[in-house]
N, CA, C and O atoms as a MOPAC input file, in Angstrom:
PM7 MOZYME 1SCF
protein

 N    104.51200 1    89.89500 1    60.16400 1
 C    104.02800 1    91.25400 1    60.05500 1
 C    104.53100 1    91.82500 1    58.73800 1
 O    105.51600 1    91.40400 1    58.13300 1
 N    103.70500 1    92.88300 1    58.34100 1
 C    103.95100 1    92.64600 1    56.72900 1
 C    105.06000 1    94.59400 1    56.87000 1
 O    104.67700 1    95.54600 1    57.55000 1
 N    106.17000 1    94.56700 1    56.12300 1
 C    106.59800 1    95.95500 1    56.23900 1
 C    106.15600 1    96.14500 1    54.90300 1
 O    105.76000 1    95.20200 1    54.21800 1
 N    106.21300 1    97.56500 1    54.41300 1
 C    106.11200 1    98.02600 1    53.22900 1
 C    107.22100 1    98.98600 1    53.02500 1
 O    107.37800 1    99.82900 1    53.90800 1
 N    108.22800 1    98.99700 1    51.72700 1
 C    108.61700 1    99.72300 1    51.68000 1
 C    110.20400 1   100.34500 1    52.59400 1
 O    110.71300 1   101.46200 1    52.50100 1
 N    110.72700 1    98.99900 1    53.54800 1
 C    111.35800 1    98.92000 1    54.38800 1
 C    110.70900 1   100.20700 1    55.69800 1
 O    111.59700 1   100.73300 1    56.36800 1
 N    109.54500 1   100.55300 1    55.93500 1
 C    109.05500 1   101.39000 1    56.69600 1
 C    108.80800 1   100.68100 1    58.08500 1
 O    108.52300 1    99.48400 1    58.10000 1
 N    108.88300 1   101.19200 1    58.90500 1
 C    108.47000 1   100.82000 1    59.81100 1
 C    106.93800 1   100.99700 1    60.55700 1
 O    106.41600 1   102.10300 1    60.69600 1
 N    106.52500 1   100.16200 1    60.85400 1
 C    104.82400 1    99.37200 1    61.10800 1
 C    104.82400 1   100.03700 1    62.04000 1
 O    105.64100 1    99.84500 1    62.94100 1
 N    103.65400 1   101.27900 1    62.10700 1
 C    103.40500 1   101.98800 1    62.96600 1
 C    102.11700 1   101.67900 1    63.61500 1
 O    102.06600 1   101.98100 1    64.80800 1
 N    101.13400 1   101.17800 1    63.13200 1
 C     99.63400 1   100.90900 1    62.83500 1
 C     99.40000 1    98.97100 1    63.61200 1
 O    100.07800 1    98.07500 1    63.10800 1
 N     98.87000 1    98.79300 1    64.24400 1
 C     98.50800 1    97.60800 1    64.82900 1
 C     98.35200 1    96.68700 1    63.54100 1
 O     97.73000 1    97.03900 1    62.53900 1
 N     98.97700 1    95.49600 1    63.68600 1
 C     99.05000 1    94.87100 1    62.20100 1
 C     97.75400 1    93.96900 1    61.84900 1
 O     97.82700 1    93.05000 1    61.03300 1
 N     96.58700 1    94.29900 1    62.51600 1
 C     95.05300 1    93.53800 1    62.31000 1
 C     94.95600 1    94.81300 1    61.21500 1
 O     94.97600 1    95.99400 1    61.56000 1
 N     94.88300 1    94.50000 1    60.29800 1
 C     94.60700 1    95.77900 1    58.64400 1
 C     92.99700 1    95.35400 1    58.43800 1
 O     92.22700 1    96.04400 1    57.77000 1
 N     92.64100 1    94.21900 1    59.05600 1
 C     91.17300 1    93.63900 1    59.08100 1
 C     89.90800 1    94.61700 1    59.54000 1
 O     89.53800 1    94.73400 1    60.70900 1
 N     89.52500 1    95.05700 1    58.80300 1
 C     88.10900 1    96.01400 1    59.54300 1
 C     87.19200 1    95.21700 1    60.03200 1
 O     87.21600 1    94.01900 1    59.75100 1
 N     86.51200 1    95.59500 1    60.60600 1
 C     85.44700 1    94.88600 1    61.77000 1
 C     84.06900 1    94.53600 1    60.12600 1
 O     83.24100 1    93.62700 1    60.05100 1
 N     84.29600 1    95.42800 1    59.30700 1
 C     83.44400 1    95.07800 1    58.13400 1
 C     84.16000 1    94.02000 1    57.45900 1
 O     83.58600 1    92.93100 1    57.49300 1
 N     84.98500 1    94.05000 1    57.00900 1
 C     85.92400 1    92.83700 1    56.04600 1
 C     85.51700 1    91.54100 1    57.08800 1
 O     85.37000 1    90.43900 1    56.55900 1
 N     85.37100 1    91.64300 1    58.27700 1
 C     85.59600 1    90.33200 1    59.03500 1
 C     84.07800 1    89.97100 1    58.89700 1
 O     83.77700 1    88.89600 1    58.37700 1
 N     83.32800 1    90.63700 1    59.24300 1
 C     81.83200 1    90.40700 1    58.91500 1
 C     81.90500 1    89.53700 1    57.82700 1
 O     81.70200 1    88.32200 1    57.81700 1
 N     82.19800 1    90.23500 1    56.96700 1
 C     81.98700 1    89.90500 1    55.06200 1
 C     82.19600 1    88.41700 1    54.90200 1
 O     81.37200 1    87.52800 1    54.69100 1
 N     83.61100 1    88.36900 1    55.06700 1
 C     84.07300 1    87.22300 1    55.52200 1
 C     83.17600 1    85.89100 1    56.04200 1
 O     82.84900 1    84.83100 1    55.50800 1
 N     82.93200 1    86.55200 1    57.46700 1
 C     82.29500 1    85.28200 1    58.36200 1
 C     80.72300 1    85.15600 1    57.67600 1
 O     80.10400 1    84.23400 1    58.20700 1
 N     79.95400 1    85.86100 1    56.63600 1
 C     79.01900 1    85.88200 1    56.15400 1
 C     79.32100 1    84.81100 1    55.15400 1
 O     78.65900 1    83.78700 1    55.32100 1
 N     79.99900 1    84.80600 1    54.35100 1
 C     80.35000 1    83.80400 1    53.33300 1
 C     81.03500 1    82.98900 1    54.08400 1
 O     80.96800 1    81.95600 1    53.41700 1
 N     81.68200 1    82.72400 1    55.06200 1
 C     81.72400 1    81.34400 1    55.52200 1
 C     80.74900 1    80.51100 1    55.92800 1
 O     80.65500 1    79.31100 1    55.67000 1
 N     79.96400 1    81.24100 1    56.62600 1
 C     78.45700 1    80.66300 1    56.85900 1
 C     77.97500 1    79.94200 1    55.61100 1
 O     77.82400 1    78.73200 1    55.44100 1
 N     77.76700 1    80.95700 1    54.77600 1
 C     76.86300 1    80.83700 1    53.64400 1
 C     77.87200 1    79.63500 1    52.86300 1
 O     77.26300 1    78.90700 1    52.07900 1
 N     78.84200 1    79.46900 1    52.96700 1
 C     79.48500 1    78.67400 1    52.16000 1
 C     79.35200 1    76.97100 1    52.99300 1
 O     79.86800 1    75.96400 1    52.50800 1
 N     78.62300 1    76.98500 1    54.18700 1
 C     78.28500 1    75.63800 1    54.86500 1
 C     76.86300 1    75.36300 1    54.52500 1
 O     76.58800 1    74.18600 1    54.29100 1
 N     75.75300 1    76.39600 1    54.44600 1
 C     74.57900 1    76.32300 1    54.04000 1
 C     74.03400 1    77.29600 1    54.13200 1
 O     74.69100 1    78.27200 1    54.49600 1
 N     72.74500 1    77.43500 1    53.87400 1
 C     71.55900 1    79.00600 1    53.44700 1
 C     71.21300 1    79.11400 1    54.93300 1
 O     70.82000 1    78.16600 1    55.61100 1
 N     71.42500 1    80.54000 1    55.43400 1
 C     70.92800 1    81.22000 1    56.44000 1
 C     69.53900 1    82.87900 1    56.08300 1
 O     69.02200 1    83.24500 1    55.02700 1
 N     69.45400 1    83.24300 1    57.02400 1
 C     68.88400 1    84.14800 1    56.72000 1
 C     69.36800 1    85.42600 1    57.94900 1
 O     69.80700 1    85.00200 1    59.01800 1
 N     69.25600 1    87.09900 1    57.72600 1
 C     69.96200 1    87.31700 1    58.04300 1
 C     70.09700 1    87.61100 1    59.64300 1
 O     71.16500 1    88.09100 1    60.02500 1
 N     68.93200 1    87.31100 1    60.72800 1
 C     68.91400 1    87.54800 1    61.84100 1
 C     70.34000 1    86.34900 1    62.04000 1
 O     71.54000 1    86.48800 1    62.27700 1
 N     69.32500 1    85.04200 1    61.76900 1
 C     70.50800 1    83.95000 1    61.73800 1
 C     71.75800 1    83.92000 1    61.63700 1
 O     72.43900 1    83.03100 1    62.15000 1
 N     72.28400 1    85.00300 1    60.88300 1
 C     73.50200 1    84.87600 1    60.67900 1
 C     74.01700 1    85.69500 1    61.61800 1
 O     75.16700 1    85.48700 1    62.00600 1
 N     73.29800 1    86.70700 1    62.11600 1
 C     74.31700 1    87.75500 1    63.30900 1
 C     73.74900 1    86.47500 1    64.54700 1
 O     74.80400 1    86.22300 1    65.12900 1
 N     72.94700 1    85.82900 1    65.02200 1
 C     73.11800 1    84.94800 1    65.68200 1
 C     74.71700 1    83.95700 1    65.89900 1
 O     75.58400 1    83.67400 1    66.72500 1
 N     74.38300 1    83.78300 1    64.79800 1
 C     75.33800 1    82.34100 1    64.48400 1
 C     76.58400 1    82.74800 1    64.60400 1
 O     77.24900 1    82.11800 1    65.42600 1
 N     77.28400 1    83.89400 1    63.85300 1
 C     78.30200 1    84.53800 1    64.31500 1
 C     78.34900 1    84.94900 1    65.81400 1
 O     79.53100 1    85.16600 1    66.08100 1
 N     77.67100 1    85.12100 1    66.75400 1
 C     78.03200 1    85.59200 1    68.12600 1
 C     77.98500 1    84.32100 1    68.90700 1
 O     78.51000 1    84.28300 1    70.02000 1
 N     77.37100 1    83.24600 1    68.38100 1
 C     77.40100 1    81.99300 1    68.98800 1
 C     78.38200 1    81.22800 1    68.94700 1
 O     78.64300 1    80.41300 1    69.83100 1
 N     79.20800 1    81.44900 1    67.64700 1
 C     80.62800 1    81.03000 1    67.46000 1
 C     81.68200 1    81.86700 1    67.65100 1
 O     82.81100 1    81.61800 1    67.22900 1
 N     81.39600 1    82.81100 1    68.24000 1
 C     82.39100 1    83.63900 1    69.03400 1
 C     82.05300 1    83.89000 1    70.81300 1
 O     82.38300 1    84.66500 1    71.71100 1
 N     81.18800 1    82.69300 1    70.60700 1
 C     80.95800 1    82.26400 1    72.56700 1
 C     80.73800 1    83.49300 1    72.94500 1
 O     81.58800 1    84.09800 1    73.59900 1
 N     79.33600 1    84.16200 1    72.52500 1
 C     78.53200 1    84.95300 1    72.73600 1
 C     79.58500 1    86.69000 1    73.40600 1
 O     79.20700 1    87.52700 1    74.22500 1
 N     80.62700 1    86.63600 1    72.78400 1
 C     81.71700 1    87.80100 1    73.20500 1
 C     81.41000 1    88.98300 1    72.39600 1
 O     81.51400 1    90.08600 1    72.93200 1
 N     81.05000 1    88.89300 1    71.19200 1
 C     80.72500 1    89.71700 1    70.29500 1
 C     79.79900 1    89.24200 1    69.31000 1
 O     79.63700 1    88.06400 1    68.99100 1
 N     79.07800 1    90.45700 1    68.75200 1
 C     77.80600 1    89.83500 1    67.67800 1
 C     77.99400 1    91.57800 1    66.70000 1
 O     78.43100 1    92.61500 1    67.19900 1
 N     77.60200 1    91.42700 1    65.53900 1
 C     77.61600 1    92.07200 1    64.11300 1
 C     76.22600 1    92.52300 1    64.67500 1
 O     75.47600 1    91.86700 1    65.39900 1
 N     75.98200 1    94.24100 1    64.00600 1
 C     74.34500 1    94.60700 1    64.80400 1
 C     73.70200 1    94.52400 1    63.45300 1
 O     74.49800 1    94.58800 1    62.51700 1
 N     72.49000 1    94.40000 1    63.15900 1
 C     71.55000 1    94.22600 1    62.09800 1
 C     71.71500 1    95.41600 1    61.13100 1
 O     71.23700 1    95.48000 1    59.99900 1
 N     72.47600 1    96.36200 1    61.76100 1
 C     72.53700 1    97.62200 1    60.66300 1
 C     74.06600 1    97.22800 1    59.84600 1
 O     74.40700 1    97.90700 1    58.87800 1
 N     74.71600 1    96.35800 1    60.21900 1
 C     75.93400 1    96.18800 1    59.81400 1
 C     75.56500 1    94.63200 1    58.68900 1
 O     76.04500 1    94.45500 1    57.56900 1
 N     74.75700 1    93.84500 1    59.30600 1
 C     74.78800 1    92.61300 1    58.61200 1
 C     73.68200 1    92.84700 1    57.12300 1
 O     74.30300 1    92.66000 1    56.07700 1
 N     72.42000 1    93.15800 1    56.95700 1
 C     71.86600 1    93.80500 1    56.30700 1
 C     72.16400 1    94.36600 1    54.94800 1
 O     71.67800 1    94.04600 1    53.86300 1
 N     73.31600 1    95.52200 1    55.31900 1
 C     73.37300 1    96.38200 1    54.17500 1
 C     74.78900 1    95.54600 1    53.38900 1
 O     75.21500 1    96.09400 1    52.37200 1
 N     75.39200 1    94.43100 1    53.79400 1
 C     76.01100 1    93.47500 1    53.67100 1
 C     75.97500 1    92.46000 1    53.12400 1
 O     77.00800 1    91.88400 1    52.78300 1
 N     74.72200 1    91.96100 1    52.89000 1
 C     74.12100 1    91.06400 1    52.50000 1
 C     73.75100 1    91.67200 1    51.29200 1
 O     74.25500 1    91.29900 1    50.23200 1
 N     72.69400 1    92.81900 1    51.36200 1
 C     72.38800 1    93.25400 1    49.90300 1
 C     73.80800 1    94.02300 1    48.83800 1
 O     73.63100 1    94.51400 1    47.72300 1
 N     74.85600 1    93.95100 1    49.40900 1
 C     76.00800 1    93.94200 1    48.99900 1
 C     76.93400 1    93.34800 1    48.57700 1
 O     77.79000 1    93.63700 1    47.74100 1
 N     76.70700 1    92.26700 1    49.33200 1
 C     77.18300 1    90.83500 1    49.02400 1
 C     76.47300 1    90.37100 1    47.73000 1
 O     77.23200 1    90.02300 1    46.82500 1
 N     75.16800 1    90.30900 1    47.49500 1
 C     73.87300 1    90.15600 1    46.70700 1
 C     73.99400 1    90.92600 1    45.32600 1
 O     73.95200 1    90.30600 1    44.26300 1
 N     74.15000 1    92.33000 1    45.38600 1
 C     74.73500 1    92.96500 1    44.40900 1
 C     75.99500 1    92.84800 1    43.53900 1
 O     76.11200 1    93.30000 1    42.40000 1
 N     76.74200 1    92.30500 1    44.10600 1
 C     77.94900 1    91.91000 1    43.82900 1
 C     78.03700 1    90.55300 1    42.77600 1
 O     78.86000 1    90.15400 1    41.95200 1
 N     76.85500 1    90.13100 1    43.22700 1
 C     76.67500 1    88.67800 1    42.70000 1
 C     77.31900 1    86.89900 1    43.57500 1
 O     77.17300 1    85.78400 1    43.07400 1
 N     77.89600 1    87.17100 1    44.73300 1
 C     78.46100 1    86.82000 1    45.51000 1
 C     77.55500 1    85.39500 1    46.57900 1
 O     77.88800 1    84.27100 1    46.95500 1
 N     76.50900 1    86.12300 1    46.70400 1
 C     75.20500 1    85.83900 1    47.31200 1
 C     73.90900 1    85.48400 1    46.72000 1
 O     73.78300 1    86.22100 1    45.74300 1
 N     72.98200 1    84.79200 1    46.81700 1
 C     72.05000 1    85.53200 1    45.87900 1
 C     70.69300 1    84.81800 1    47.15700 1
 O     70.77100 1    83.73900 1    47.74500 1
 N     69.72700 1    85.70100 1    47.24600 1
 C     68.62400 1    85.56900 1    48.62900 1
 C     66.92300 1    85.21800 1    47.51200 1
 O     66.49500 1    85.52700 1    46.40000 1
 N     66.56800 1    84.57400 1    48.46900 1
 C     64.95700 1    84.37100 1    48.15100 1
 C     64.11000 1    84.59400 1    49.36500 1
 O     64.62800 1    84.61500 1    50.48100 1
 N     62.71300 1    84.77700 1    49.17000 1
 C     62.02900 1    84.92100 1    49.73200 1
 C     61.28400 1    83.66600 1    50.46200 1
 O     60.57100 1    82.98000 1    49.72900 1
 N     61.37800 1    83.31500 1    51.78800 1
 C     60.32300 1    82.44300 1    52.12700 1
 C     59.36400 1    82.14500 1    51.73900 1
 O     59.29100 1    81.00700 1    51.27500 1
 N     58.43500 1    82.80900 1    51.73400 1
 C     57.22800 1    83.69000 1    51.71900 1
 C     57.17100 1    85.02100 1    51.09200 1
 O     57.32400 1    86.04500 1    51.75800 1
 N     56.86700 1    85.02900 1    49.29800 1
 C     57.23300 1    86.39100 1    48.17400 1
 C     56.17300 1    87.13700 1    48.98800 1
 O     56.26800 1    88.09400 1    49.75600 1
 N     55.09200 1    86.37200 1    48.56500 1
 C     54.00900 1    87.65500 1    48.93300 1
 C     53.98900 1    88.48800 1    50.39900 1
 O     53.57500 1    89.64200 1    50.28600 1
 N     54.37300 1    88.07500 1    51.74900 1
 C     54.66200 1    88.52900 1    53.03000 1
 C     56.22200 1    89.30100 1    52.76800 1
 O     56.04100 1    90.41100 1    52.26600 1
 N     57.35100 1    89.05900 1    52.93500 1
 C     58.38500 1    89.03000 1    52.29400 1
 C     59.20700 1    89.47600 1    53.45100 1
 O     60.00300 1    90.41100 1    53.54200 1
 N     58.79500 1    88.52600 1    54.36900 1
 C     59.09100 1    88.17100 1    55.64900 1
 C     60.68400 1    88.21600 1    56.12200 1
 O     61.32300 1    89.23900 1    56.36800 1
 N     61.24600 1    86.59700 1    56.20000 1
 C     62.41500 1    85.99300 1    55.78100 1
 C     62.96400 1    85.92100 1    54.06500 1
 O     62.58800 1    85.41400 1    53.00800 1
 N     63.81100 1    86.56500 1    54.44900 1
 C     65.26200 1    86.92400 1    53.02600 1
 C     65.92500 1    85.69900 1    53.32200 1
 O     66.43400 1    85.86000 1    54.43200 1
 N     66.23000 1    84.34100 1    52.81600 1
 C     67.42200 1    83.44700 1    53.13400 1
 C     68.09800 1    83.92300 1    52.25000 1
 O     67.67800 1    84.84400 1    51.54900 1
 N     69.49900 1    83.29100 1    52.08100 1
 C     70.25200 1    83.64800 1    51.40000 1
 C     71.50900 1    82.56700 1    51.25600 1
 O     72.01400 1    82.22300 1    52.32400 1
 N     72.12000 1    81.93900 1    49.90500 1
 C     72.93800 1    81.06400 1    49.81100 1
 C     74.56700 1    81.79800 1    48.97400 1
 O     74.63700 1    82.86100 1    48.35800 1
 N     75.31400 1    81.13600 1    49.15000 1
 C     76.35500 1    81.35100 1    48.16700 1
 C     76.64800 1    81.43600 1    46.76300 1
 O     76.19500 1    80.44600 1    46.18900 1
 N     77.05400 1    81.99400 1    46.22000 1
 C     76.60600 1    81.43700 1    44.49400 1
 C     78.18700 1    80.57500 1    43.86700 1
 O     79.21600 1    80.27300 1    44.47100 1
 N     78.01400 1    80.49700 1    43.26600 1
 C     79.53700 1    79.87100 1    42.80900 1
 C     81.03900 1    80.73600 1    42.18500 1
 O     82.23100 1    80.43700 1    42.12500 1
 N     80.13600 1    82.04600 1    41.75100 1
 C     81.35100 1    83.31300 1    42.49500 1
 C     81.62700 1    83.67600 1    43.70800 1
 O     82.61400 1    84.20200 1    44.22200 1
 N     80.64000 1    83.33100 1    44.09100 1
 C     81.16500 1    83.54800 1    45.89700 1
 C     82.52000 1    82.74400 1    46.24500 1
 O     83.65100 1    83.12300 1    46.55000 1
 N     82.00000 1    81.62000 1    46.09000 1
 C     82.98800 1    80.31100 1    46.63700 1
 C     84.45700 1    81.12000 1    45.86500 1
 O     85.13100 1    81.80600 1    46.63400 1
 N     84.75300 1    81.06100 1    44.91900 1
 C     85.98600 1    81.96200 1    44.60900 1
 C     86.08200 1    83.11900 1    45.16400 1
 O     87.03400 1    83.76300 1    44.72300 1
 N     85.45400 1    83.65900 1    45.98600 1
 C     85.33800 1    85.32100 1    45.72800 1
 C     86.18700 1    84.81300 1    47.47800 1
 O     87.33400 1    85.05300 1    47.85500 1
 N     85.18500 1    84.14900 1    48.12100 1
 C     85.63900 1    83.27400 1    49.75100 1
 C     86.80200 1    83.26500 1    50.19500 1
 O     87.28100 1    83.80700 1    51.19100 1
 N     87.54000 1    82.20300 1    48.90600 1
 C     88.58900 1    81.68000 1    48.80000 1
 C     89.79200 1    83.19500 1    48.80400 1
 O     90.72600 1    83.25900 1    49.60500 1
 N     89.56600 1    84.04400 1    47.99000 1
 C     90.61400 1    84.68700 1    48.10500 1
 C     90.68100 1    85.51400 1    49.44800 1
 O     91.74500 1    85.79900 1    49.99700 1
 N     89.74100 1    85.78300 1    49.80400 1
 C     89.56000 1    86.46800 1    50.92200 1
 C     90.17300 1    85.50500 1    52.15300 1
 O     90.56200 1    85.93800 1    53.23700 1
 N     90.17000 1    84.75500 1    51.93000 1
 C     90.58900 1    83.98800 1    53.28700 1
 C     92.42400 1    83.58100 1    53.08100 1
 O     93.19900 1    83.27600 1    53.98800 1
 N     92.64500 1    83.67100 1    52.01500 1
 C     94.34000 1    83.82600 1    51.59800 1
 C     94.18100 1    85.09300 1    51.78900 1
 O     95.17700 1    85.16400 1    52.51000 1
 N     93.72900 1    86.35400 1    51.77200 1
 C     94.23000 1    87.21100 1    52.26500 1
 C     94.20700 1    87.98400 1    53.66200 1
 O     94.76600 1    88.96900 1    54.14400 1
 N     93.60500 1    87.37000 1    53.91900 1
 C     92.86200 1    87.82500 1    55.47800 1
 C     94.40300 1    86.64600 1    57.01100 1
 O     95.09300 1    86.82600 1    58.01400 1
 N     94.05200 1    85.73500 1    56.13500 1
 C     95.03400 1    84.84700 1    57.48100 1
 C     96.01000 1    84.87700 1    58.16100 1
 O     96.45100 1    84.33400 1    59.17400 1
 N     96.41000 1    85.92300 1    57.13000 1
 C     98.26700 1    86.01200 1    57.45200 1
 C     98.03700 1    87.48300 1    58.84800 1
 O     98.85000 1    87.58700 1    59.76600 1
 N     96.97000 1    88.32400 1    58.72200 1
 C     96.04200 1    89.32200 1    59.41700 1
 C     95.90000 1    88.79100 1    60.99200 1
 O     96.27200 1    89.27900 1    62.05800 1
 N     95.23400 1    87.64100 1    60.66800 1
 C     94.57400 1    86.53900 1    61.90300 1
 C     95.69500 1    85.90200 1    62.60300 1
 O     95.56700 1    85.80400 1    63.82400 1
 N     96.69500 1    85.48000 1    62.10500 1
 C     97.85900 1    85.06800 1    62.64300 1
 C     98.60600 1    86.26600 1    63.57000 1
 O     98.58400 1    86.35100 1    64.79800 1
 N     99.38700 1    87.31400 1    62.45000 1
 C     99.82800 1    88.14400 1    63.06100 1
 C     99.09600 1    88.37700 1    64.36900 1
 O     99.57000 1    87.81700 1    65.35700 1
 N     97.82700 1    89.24800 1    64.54500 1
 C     97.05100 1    89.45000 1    65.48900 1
 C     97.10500 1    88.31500 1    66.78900 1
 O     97.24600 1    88.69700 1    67.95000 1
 N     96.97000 1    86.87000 1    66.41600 1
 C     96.73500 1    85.88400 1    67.70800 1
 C     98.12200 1    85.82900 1    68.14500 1
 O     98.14700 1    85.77700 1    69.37400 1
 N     99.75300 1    85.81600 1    67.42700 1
 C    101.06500 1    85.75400 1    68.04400 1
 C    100.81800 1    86.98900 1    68.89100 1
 O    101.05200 1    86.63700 1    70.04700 1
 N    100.42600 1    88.37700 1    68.87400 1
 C    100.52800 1    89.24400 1    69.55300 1
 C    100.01900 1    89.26900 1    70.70700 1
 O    100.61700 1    89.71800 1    71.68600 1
 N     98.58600 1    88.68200 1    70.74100 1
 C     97.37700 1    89.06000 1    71.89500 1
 C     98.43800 1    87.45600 1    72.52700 1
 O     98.47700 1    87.24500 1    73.73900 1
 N     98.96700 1    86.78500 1    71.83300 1
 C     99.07500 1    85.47200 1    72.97700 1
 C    100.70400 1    86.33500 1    73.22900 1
 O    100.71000 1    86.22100 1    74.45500 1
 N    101.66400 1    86.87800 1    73.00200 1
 C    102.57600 1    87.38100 1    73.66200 1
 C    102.60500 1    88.85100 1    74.78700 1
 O    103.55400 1    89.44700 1    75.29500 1
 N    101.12600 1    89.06600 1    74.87100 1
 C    100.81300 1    90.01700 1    75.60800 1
 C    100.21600 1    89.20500 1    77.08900 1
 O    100.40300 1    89.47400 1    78.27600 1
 N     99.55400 1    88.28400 1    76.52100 1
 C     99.35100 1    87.27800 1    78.15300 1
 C    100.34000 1    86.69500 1    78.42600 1
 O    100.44900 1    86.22600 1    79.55900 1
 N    101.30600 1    86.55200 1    77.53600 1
 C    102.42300 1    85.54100 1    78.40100 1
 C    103.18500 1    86.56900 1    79.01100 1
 O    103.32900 1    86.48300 1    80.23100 1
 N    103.86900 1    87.83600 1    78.22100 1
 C    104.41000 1    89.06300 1    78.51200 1
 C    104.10000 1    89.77400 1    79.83800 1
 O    104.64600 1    89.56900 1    80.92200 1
 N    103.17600 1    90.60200 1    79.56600 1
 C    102.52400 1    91.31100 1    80.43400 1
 C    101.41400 1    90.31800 1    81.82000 1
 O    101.41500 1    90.37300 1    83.05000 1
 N    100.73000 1    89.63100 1    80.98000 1
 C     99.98000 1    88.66700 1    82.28200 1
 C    100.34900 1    87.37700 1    82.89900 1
 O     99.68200 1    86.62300 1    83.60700 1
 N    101.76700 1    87.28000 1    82.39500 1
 C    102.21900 1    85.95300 1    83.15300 1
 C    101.74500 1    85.08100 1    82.72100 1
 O    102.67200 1    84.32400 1    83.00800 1
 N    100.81400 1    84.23100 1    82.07000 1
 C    100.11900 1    83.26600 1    81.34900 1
 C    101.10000 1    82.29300 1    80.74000 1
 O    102.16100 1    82.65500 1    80.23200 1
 N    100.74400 1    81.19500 1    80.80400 1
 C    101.44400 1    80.26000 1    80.12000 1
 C    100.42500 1    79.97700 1    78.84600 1
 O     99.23800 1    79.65300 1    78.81700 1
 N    101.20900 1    80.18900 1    78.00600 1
 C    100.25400 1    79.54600 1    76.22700 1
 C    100.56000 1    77.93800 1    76.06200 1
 O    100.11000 1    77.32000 1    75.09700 1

């Protein structure tokens, strides 16, 4: 758990927004191969054993953000319909990935020692 300042951690130590984690799991995707973006709020709730899913107003404005950034970059299936947006990684991404996931883990850790000392704690659970 990270202190700052010798202060004491008042604040649940997941500093991870439900957007940063999106962002994240968007470029992990994209960093295995080209999705498009229904696909990807799919694919994310499928690998979270259908518990939670990202809503289309969140993945979307994310993508063209991601895209803007230069991070991403999307084509059209079909220009003239302009149907399906896929969308791949670019090779700033892959760096851009990388740091994000050195900074994010130490987040993901903290968070899983807690939720697993709250079932062993409080629910009796063996880990």
């Amino acid at each position: 758990m990270t202190i700052y300042k010798g202060e004491r951690q008042r604040q649940f130590p997941t500093k991870i927004s439900t957007t940063s984690f999106v962002k994240l799991y968007i470029l992990h995707l994209l960093n295995e191969k080209s999705y498009y973006g229904n696909k990807i709020k799919d694919e994310i709730k499928a690998r979270l054993n259908n518990r939670w899913e990202p809503s289309p107003g969140m993945i979307y404005p994310l993508l063209r953000e991601l895209e803007g950034e230069g991070y991403i970059e999307g084509w059209w299936d079909e220009p003239d319909k302009r149907s399906i947006r896929r969308y791949r990684i670019t090779d700033e991404g892959k760096k851009h990935y990388k740091i994000l996931l050195l900074q994010n883990k130490t987040s993901f850790e903290d968070s899983l020692l807690i939720v697993k000392n709250v079932l062993k704690d409080i629910y009796g659970e063996r880990i």
